[in-house]
Short mmCIF file of C-alpha atoms in Angstrom, two decimals:
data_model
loop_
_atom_site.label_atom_id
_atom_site.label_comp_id
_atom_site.label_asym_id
_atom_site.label_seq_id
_atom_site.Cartn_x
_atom_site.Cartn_y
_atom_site.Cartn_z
CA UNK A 1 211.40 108.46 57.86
CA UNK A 2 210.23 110.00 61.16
CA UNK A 3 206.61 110.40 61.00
CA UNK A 4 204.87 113.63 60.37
CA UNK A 5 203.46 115.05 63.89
CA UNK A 6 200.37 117.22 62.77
CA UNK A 7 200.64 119.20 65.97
CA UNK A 8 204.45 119.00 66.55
CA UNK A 9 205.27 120.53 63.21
CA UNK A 10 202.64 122.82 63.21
CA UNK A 11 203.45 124.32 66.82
CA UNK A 12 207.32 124.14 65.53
CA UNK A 13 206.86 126.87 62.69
CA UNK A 14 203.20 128.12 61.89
CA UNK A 15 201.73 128.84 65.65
CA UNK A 16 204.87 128.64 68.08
CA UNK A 17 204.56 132.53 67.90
CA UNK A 18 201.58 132.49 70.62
CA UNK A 19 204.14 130.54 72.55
CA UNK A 20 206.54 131.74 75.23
CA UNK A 21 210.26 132.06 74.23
CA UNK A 22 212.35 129.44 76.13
CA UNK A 23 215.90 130.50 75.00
CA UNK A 24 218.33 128.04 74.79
CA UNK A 25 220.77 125.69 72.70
CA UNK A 26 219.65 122.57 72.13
CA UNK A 27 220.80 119.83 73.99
CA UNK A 28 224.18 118.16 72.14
CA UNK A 29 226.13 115.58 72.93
CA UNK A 30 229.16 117.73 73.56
CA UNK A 31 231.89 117.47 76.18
CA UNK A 32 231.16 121.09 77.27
CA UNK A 33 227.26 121.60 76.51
CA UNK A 34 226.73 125.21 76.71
CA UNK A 35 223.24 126.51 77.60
CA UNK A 36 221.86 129.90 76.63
CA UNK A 37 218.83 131.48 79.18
CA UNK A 38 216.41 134.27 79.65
CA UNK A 39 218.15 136.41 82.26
CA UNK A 40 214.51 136.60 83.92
CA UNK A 41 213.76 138.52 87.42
CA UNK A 42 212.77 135.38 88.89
CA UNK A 43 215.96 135.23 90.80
CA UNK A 44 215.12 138.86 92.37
CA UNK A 45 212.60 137.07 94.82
CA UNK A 46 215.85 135.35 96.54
CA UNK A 47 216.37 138.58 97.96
CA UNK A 48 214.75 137.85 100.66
CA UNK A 49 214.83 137.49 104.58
CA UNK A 50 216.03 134.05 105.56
CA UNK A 51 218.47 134.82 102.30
CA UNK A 52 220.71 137.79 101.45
CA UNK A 53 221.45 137.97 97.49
CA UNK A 54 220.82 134.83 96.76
CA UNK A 55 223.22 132.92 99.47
CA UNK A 56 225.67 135.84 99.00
CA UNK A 57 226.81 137.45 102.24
CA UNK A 58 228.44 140.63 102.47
CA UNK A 59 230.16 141.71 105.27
CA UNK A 60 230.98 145.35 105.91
CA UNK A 61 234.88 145.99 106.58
CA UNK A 62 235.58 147.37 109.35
CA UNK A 63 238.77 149.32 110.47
CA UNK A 64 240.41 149.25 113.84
CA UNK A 65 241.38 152.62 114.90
CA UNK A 66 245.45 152.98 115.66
CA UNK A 67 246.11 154.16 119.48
CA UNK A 68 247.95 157.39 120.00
CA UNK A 69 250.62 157.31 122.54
CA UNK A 70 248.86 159.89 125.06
CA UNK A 71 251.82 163.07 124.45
CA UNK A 72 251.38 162.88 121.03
CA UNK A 73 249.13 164.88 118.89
CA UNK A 74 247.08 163.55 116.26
CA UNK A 75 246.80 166.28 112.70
CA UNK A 76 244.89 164.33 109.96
CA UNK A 77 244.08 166.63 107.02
CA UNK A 78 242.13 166.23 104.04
CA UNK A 79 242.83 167.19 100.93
CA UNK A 80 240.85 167.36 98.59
CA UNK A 81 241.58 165.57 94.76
CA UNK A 82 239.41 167.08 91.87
CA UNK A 83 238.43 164.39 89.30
CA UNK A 84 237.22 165.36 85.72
CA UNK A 85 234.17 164.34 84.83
CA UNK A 86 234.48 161.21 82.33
CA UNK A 87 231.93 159.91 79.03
CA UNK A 88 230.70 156.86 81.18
CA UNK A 89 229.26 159.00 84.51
CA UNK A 90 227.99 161.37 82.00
CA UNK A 91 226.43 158.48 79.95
CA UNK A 92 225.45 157.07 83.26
CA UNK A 93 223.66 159.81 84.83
CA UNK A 94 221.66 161.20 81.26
CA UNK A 95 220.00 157.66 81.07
CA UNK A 96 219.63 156.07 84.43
CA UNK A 97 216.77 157.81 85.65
CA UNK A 98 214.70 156.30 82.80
CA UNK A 99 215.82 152.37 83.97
CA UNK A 100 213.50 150.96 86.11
CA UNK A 101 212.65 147.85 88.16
CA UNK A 102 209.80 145.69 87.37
CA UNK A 103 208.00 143.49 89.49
CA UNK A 104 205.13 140.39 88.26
CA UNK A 105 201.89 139.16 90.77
CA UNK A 106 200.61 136.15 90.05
CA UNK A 107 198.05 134.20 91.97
CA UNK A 108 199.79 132.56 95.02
CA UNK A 109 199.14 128.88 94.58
CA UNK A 110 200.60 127.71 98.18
CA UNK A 111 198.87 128.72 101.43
CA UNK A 112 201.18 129.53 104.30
CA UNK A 113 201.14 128.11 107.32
CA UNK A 114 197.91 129.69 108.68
CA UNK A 115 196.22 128.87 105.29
CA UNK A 116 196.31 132.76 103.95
CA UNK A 117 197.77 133.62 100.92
CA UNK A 118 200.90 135.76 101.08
CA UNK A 119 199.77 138.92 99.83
CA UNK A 120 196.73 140.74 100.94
CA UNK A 121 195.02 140.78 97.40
CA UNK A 122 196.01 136.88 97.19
CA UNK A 123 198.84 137.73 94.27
CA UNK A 124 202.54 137.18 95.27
CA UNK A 125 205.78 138.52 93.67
CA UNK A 126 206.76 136.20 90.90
CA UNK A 127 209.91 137.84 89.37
CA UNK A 128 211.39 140.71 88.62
CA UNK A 129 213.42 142.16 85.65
CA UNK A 130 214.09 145.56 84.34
CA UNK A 131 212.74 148.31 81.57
CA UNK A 132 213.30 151.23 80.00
CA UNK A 133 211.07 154.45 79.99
CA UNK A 134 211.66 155.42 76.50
CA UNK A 135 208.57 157.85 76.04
CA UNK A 136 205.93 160.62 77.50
CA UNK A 137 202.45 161.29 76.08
CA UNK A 138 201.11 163.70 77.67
CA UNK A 139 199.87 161.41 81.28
CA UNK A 140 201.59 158.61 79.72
CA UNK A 141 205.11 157.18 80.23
CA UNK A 142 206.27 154.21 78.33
CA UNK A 143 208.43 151.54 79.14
CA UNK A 144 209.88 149.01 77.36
CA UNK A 145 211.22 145.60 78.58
CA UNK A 146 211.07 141.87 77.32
CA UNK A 147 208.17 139.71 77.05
CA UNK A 148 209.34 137.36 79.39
CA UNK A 149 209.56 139.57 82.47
CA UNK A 150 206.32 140.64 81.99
CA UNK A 151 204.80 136.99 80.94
CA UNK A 152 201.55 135.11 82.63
CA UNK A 153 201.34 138.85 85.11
CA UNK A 154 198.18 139.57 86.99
CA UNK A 155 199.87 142.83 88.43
CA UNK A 156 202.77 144.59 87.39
CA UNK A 157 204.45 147.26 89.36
CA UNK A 158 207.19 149.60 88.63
CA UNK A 159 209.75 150.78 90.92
CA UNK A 160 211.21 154.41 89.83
CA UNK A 161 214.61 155.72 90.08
CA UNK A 162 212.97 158.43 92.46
CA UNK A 163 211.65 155.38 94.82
CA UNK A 164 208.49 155.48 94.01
CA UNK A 165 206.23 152.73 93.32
CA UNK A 166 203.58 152.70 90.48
CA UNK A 167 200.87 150.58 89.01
CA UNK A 168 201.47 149.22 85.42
CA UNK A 169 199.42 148.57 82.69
CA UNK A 170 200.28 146.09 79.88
CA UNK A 171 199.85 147.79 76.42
CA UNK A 172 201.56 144.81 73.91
CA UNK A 173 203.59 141.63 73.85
CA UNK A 174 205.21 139.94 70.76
CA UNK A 175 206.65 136.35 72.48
CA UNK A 176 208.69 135.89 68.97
CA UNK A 177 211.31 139.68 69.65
CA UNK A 178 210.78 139.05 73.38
CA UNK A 179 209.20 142.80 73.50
CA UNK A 180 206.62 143.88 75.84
CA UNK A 181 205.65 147.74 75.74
CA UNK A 182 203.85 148.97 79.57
CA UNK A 183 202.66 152.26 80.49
CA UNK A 184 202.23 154.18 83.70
CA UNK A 185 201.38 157.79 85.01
CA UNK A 186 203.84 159.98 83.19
CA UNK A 187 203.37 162.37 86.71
CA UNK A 188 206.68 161.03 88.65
CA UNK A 189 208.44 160.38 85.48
CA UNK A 190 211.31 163.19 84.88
CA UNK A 191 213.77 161.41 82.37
CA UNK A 192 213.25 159.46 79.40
CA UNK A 193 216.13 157.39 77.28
CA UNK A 194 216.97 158.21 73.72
CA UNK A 195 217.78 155.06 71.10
CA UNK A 196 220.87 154.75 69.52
CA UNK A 197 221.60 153.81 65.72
CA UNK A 198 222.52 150.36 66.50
CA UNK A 199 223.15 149.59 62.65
CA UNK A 200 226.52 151.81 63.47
CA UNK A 201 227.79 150.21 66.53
CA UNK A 202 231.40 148.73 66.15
CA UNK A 203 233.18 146.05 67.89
CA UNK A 204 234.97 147.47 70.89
CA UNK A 205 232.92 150.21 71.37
CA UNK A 206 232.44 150.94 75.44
CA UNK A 207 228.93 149.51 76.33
CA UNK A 208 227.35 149.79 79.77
CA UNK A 209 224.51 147.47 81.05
CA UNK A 210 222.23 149.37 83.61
CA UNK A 211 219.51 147.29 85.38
CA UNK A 212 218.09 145.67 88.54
CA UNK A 213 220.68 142.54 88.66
CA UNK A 214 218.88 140.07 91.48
CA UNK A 215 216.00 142.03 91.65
CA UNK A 216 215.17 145.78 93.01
CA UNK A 217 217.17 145.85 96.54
CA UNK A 218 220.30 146.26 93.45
CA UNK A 219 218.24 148.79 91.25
CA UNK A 220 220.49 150.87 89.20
CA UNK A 221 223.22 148.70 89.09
CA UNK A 222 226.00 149.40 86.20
CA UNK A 223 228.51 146.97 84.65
CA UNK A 224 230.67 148.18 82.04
CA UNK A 225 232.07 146.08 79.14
CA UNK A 226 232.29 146.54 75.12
CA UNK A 227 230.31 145.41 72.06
CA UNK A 228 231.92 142.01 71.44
CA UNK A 229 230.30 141.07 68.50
CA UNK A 230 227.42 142.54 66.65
CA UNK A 231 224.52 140.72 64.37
CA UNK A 232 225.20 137.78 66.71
CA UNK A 233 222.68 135.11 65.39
CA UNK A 234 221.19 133.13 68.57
CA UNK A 235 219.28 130.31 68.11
CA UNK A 236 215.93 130.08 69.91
CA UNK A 237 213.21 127.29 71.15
CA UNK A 238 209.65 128.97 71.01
CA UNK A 239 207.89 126.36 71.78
CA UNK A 240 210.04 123.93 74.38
CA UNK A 241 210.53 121.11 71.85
CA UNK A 242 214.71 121.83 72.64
CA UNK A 243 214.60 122.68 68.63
CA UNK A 244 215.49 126.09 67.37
CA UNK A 245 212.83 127.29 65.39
CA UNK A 246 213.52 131.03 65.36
CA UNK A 247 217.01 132.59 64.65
CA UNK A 248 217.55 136.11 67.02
CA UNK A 249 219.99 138.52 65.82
CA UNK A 250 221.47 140.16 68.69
CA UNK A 251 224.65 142.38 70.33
CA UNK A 252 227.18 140.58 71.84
CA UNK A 253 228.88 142.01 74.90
CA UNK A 254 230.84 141.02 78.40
CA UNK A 255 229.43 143.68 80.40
CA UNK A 256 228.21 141.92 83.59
CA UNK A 257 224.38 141.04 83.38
CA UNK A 258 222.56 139.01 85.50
CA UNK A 259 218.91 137.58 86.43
CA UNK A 260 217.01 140.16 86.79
CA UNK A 261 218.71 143.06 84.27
CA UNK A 262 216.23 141.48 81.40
CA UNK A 263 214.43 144.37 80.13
CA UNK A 264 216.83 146.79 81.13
CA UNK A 265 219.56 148.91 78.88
CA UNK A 266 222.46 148.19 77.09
CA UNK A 267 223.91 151.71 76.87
CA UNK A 268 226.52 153.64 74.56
CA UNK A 269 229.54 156.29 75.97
CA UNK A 270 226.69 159.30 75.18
CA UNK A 271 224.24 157.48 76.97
CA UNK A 272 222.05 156.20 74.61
CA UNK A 273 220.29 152.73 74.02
CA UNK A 274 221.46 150.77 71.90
CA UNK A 275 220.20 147.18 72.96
CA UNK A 276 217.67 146.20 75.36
CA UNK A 277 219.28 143.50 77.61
CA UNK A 278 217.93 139.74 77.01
CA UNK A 279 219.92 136.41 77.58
CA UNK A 280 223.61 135.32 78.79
CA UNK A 281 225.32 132.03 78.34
CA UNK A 282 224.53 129.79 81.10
CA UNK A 283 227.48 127.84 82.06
CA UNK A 284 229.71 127.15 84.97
CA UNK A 285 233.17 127.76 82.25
CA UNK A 286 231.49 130.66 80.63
CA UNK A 287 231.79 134.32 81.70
CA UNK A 288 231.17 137.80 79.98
CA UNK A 289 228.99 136.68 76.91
CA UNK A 290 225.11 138.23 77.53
CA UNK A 291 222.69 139.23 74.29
CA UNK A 292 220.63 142.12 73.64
CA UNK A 293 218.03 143.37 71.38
CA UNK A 294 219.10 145.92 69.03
CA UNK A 295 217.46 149.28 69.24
CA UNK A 296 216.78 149.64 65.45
CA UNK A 297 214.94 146.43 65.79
CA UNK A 298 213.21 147.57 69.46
CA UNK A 299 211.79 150.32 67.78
CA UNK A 300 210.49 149.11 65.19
CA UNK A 301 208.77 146.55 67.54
CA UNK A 302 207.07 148.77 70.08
CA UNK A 303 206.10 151.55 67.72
CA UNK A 304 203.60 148.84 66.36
CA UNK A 305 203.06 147.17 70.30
CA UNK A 306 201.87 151.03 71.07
CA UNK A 307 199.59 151.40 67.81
CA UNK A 308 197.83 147.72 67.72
CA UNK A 309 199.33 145.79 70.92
CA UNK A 310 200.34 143.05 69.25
CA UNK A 311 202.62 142.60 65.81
CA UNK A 312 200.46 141.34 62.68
CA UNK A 313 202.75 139.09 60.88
CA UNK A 314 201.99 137.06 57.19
CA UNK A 315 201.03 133.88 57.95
CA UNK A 316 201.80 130.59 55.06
CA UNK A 317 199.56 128.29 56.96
CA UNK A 318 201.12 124.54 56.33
CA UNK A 319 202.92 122.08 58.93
CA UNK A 320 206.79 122.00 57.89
CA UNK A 321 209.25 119.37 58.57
CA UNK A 322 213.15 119.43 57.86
CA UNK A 323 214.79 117.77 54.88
CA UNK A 324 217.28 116.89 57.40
CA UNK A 325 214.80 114.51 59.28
CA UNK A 326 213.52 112.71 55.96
CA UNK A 327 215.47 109.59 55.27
CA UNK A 328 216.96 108.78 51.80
CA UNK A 329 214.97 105.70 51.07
CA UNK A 330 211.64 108.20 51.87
CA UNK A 331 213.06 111.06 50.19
CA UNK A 332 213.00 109.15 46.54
CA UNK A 333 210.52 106.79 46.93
CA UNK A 334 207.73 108.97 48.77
CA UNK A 335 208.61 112.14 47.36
CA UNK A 336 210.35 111.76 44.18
CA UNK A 337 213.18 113.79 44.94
CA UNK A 338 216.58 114.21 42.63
CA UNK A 339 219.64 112.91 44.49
CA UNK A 340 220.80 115.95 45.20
CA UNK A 341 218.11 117.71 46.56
CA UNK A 342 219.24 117.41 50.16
CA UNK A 343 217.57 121.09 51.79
CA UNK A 344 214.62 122.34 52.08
CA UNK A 345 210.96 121.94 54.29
CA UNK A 346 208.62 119.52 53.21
CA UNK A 347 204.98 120.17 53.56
CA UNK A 348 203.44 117.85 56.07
CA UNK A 349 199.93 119.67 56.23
CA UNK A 350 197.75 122.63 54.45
CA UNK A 351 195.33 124.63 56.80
CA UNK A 352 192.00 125.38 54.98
CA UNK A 353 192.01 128.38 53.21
CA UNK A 354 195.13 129.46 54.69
CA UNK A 355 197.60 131.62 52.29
CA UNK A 356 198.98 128.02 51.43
CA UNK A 357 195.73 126.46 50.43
CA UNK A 358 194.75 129.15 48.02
CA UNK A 359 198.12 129.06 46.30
CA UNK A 360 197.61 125.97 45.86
CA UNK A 361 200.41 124.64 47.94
CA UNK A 362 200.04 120.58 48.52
CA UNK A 363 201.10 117.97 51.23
CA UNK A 364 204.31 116.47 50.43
CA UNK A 365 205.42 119.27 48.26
CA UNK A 366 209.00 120.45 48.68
CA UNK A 367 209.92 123.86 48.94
CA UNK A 368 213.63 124.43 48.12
CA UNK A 369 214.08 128.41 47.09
CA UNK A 370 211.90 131.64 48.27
CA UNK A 371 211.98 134.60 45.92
CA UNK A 372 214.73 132.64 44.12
CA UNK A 373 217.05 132.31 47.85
CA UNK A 374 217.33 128.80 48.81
CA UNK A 375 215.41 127.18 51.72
CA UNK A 376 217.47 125.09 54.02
CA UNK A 377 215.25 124.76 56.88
CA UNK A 378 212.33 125.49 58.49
CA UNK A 379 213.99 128.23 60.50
CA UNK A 380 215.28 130.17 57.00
CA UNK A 381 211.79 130.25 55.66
CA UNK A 382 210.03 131.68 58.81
CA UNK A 383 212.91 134.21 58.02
CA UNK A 384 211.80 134.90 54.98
CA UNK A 385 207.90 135.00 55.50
CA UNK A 386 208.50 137.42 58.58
CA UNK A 387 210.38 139.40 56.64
CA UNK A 388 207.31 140.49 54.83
CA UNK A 389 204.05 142.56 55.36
CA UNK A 390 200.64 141.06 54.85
CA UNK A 391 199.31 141.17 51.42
CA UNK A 392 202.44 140.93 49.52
CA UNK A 393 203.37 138.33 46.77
CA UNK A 394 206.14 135.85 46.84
CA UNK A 395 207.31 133.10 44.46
CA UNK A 396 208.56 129.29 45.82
CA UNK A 397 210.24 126.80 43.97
CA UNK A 398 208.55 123.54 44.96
CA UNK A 399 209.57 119.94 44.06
CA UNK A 400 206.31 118.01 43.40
CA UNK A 401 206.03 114.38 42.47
CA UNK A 402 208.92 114.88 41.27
CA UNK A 403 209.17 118.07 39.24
CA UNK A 404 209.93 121.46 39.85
CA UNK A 405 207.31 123.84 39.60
CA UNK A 406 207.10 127.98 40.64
CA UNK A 407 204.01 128.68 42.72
CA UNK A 408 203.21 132.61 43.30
CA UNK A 409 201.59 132.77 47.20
CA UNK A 410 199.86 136.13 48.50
CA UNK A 411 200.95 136.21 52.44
CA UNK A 412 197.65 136.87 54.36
CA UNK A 413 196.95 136.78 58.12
CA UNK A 414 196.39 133.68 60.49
CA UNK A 415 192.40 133.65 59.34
CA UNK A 416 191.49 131.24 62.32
CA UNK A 417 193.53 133.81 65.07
CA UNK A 418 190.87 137.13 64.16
#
């Protein structure tokens, strides 16, 4: 039996949510390993002099012009071809005024050679990513964009559709969603984006992704695609440990997004939000498969980022390890379990007076079923406990020494994080 790592297993479940979200598959021993990443604005700062997008050169074509012989006369005329006006430019031009560019300042670290720091307030660009101004209050604007654009920032400032340059001003985070919720001066702000139903979105349906792709110089950039899948389940590492201790249910879609469109929109035919873009597939024999945030989920997550700046969440309060990682031999002979009790999370620790500890929960206890739904991991019961509010009651089934016993727990807050 591997032994119980106080620290590792707490980080793992109980406290990885104060930890930044490192998305990605962990590493198998596959013939094709497939990696899923943040889409984060770091690769905007390759736009820079000694590069052009990233190693990417674009030429501009040029045309020769044809020689006349000197007798003849040259007519060209122009005629002009009326288009209609389609769903996607109208879509386009109702929301793209509320997408904006974001750029992060942290302390510069390296000297140049003169032994100045590169920016005259000693903060350099970090990355850049994307958001979404989704509301005014009065001399407020809101944007929304993910947590890890935004992350370890000294400075933030937003670039608007109009040009313009502003100061922004963090108002909440939640690491777990990959949220983050800024403000600025609602004074320059003249469109805002409307959310979408995204429980009604269907598979096929025309999605656009609007966003800084590579960082500002490509502001406003739109790929087009459809909703490939949706309630996509994504496995995530909060905590760097390459284990996925939080499931994310996302959209699914093969419009084009790149580093630097995290935080930025994942748009419907009528020009609505319906996702807020977040990770891609990673991979050399992998194209069109990036993830968003759904908007029923986004709002719910930065209505409560505006109110409290941070999400309260119940808290259990115990180190958890994996059935799956307990041998046989320790499985009978340490913890007394039936033969074919082969899922579940086994209790490795109790904080003190934790929601755990006052239900009585014990080390080495077994839990197997939450409100009567089984347990398989450690990721399926943080799925459970999140998906209640503080205060409430719930009933485990928990294998001790042996025998199977009910225990009722009232979920309370993280005492030693107020």
């Amino acid at each position: 039996m591997s032994e119980y790592n106080e620290q590792t297993v707490e980080e793992q479940i109980i406290e990885n949510e104060e930890q930044p979200i490192l998305v990605e598959k962990p590493h198998k021993k596959t013939a094709s390993p497939i990696k899923i990443g943040l889409i984060s604005g770091i690769a905007g700062s390759l736009l820079g002099a000694s590069l052009i997008m990233g190693g990417l050169y674009i030429q501009q074509a040029t045309t020769r012009p044809t020689q006349q012989p000197a007798n003849v006369t040259s007519v060209t005329k122009t005629v002009s071809s009326p288009k209609a006006e389609t769903s996607i430019t109208s879509a386009i031009e109702k929301v793209q005024g509320a997408i904006v560019s974001i750029a992060k300042y942290q302390s510069n670290t390296e000297n140049n050679l003169f032994g100045l720091s590169g920016a005259s307030n000693g903060l350099q660009k970090a990355g850049e990513g994307s958001g979404v101004i989704y509301k005014v209050s009065g001399d407020t604007a809101y944007i929304v964009t993910n947590n890890h654009v935004i992350e370890n920032a000294q400075e933030l400032e937003v670039l608007l559709k109009n040009g313009k340059t502003v100061q922004a001003e963090l108002v909440g985070t939640d690491k777990l969603t990959d949220l983050a919720v800024l403000k600025i001066q609602s004074s320059d702000v003249s469109t805002t984006a409307s959310f979408a139903n995204s429980d009604e979105l269907k598979v096929g349906e025309t999605a656009l992704a609007i966003g800084s792709p590579l960082g500002s110089k490509l502001a406003s950039t739109v790929t087009k695609g459809i909703i490939s899948a949706v309630n996509r389940s994504v496995d995530i590492d909060t905590n760097g440990d390459k284990q996925p201790d939080w499931t994310m249910e996302t959209i699914q879609t093969d419009a084009a997004i790149n580093p630097g469109n995290s935080g930025g929109a994942l748009v419907d035919e009528n020009g609505n939000v319906i996702g807020i873009n977040s990770m891609k597939i990673s991979d050399t024999s992998v194209e069109g498969i990036g993830f968003a945030i759904p908007s029923n989920q986004v709002v719910k997550i930065i209505e409560e980022l505006e109110n409290k700046g941070k999400i309260s969440r119940p808290y259990l309060g115990v180190g958890l390890v994996d059935m799956t990682d307990v041998s046989t031999t320790q499985r009978k002979r340490l913890l007394s379990l039936p033969e074919n009790v082969t899922e579940g999370v086994v209790i490795s620790q109790v904080q003190e007076n934790s929601s755990a500890d006052n239900a009585g929960l014990k080390q080495y206890d077994v839990i197997i079923k939450w409100n009567g739904e089984d347990i398989k991991n450690a990721v399926s019961l943080r799925k459970h406990l999140y998906s209640h509010a503080i205060g409430e009651k719930v009933t485990l089934d928990v294998y001790r020494n042996g025998k199977l016993e009910k225990v009722t727990v009232t979920l309370t807050t993280n005492q030693n994080m107020n």
